[in-house]
mmCIF file of C-alpha atoms in Angstrom:
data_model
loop_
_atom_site.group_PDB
_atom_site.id
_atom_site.type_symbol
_atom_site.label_atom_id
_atom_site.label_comp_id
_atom_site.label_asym_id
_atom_site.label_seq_id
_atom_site.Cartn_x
_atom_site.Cartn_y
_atom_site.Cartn_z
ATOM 1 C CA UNK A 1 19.223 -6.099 -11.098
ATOM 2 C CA UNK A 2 17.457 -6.087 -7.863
ATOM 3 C CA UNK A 3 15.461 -2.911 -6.153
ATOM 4 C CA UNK A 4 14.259 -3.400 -2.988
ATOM 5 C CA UNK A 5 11.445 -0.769 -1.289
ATOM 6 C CA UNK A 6 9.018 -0.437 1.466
ATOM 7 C CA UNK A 7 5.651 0.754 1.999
ATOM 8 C CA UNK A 8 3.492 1.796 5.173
ATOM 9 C CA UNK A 9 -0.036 2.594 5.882
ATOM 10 C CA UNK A 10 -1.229 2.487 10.090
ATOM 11 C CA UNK A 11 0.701 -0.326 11.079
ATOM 12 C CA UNK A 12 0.849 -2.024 7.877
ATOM 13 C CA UNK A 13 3.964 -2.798 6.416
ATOM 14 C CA UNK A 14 5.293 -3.657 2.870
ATOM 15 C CA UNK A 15 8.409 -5.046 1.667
ATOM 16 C CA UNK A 16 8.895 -5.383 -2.138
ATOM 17 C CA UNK A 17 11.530 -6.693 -4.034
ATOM 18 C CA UNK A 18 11.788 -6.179 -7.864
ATOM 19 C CA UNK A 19 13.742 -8.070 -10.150
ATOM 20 C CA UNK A 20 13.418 -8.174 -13.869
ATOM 21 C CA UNK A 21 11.081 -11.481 -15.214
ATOM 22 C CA UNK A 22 7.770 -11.667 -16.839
ATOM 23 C CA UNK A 23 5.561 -10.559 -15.143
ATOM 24 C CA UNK A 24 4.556 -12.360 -11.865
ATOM 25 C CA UNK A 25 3.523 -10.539 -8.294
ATOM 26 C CA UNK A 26 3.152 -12.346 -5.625
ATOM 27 C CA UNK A 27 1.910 -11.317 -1.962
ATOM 28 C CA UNK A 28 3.609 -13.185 0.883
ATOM 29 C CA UNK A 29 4.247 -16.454 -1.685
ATOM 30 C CA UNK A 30 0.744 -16.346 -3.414
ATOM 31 C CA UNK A 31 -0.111 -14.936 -6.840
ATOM 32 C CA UNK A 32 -1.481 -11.492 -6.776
ATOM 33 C CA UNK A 33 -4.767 -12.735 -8.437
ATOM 34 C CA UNK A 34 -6.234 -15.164 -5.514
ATOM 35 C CA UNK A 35 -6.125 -12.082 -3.247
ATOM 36 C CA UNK A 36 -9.494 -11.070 -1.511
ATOM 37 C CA UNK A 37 -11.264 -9.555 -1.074
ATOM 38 C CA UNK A 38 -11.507 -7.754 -4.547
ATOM 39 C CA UNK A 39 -11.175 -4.230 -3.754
ATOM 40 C CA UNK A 40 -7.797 -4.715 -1.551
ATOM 41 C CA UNK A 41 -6.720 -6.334 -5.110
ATOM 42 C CA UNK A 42 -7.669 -3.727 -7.260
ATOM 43 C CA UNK A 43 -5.964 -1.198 -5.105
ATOM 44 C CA UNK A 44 -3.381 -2.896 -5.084
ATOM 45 C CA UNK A 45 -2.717 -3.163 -8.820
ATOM 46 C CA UNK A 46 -3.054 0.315 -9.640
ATOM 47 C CA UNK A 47 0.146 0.880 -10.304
ATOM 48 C CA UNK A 48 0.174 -1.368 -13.000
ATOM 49 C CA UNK A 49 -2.895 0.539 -14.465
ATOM 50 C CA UNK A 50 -1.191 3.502 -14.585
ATOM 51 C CA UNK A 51 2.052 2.679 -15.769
ATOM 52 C CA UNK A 52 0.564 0.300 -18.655
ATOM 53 C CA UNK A 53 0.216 -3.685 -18.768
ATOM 54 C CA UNK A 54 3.128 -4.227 -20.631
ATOM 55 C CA UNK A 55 5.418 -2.865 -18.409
ATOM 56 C CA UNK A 56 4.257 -5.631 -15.896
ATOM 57 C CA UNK A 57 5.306 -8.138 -18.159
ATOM 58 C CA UNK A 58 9.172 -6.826 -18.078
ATOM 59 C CA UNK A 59 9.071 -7.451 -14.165
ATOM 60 C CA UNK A 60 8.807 -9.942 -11.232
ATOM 61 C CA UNK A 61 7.947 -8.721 -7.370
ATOM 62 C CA UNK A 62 7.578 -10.415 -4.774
ATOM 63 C CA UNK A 63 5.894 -8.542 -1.514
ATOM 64 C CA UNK A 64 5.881 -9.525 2.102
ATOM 65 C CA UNK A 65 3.274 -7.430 3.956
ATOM 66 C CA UNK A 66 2.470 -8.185 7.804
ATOM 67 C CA UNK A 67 0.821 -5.959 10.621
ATOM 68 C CA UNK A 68 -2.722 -3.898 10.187
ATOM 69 C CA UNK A 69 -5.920 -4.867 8.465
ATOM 70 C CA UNK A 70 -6.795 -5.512 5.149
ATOM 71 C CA UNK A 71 -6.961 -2.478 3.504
ATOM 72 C CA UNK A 72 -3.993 -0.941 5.268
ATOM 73 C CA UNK A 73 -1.629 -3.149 3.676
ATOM 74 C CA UNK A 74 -3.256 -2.793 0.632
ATOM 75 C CA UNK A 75 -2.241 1.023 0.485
ATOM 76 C CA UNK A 76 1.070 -0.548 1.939
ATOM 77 C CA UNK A 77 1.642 -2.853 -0.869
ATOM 78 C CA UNK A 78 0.843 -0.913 -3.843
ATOM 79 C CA UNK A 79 3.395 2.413 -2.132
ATOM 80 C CA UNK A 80 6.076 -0.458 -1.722
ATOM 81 C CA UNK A 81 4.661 -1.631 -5.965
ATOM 82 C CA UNK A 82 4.875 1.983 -7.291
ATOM 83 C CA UNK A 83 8.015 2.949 -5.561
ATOM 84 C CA UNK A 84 9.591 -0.120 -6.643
ATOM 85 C CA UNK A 85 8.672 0.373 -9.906
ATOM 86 C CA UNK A 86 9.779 3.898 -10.336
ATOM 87 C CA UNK A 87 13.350 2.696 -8.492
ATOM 88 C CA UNK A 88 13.782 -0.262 -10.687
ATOM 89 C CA UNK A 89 13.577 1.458 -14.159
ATOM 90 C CA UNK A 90 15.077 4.653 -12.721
ATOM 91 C CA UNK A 91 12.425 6.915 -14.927
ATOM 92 C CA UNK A 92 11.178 10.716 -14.021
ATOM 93 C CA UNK A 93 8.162 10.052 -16.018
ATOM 94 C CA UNK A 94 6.602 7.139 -14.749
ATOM 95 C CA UNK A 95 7.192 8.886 -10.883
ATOM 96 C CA UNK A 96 5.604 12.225 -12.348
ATOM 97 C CA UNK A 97 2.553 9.929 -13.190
ATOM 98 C CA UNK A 98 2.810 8.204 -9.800
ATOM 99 C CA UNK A 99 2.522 11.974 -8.305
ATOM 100 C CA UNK A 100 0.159 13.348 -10.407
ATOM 101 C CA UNK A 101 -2.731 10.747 -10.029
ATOM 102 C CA UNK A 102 -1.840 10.269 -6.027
ATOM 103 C CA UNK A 103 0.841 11.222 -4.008
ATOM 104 C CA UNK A 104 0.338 8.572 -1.655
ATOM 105 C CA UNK A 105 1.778 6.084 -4.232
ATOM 106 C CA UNK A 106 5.122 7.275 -3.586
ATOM 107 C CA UNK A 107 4.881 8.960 -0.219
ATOM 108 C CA UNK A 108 4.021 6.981 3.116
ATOM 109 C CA UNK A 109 0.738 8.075 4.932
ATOM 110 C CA UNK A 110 1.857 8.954 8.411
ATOM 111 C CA UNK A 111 -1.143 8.922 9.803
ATOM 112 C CA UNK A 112 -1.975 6.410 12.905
ATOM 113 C CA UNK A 113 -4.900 6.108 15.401
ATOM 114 C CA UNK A 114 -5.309 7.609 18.226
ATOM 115 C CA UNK A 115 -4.630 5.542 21.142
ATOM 116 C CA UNK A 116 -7.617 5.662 23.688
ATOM 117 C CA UNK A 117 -7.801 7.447 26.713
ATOM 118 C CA UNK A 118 -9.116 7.102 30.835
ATOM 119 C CA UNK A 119 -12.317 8.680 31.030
ATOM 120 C CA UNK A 120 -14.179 7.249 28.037
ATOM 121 C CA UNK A 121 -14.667 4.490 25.471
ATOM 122 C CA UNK A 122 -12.642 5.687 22.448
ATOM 123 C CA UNK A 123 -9.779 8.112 21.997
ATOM 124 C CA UNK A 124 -12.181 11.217 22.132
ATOM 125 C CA UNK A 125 -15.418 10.108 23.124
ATOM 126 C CA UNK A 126 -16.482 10.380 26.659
ATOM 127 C CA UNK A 127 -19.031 8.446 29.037
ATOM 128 C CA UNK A 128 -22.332 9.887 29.472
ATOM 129 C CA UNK A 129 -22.786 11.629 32.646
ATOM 130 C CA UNK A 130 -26.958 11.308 34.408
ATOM 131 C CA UNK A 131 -28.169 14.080 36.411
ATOM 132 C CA UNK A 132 -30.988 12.512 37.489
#
């Protein structure tokens, strides 16, 4: 059987595909372990953490993620990881976990920047004006 999901964060985007195996992840072709830097990884794997090791070992994924820097498509990977997860083996409690530690695992963050604006250097910001 084969799940597929998505995740988003800014203008990161995830695409996972699950598919039972033993255990390999890979992000776009490359095993999840040569990812840097080292936090993106461990964010990434934290579903895995809270579902347990050995149910890592009952699947494969592969992700595709494209679009935003590196720690917005870290949050996008592991939403596409966990939601794939929870799809794949169809269970309530694993997605209760998911919710309970952060809902964010399951649910995209639809927050984006603010695009900038005439009059200033940033989105809110505004030149300095001299009286003198």
């Amino acid at each position: 059987m084969v799940t597929n999901t998505s995740g988003k964060k800014k203008t990161a985007v995830a695409r996972a595909t699950v598919r039972d195996g033993e255990g390999r992840v890979r992000i776009n072709s490359q095993p999840v372990e040569l990812v840097e830097p080292e936090m993106a990884r461990l964010k990434m794997l934290e579903p895995f953490r809270i579902a347990g090791d050995d149910l890592r070992d009952s699947v494969d994924i592969d992700v595709t993620v494209n679009g935003g820097g590196f720690s917005g498509q870290a949050d996008a990977v592991r939403t596409a990881l966990a939601r794939g997860l929870v799809q794949h083996l169809n269970d309530a409690e694993l997605r209760e976990a998911y919710m309970q530690f952060d809902r964010s695992l399951l649910v995209n963050d639809v927050r984006q920047s603010e695009p900038k604006k005439w009059g200033g250097p940033g989105a809110r910001a505004r030149y300095q004006k001299s009286y003198r």
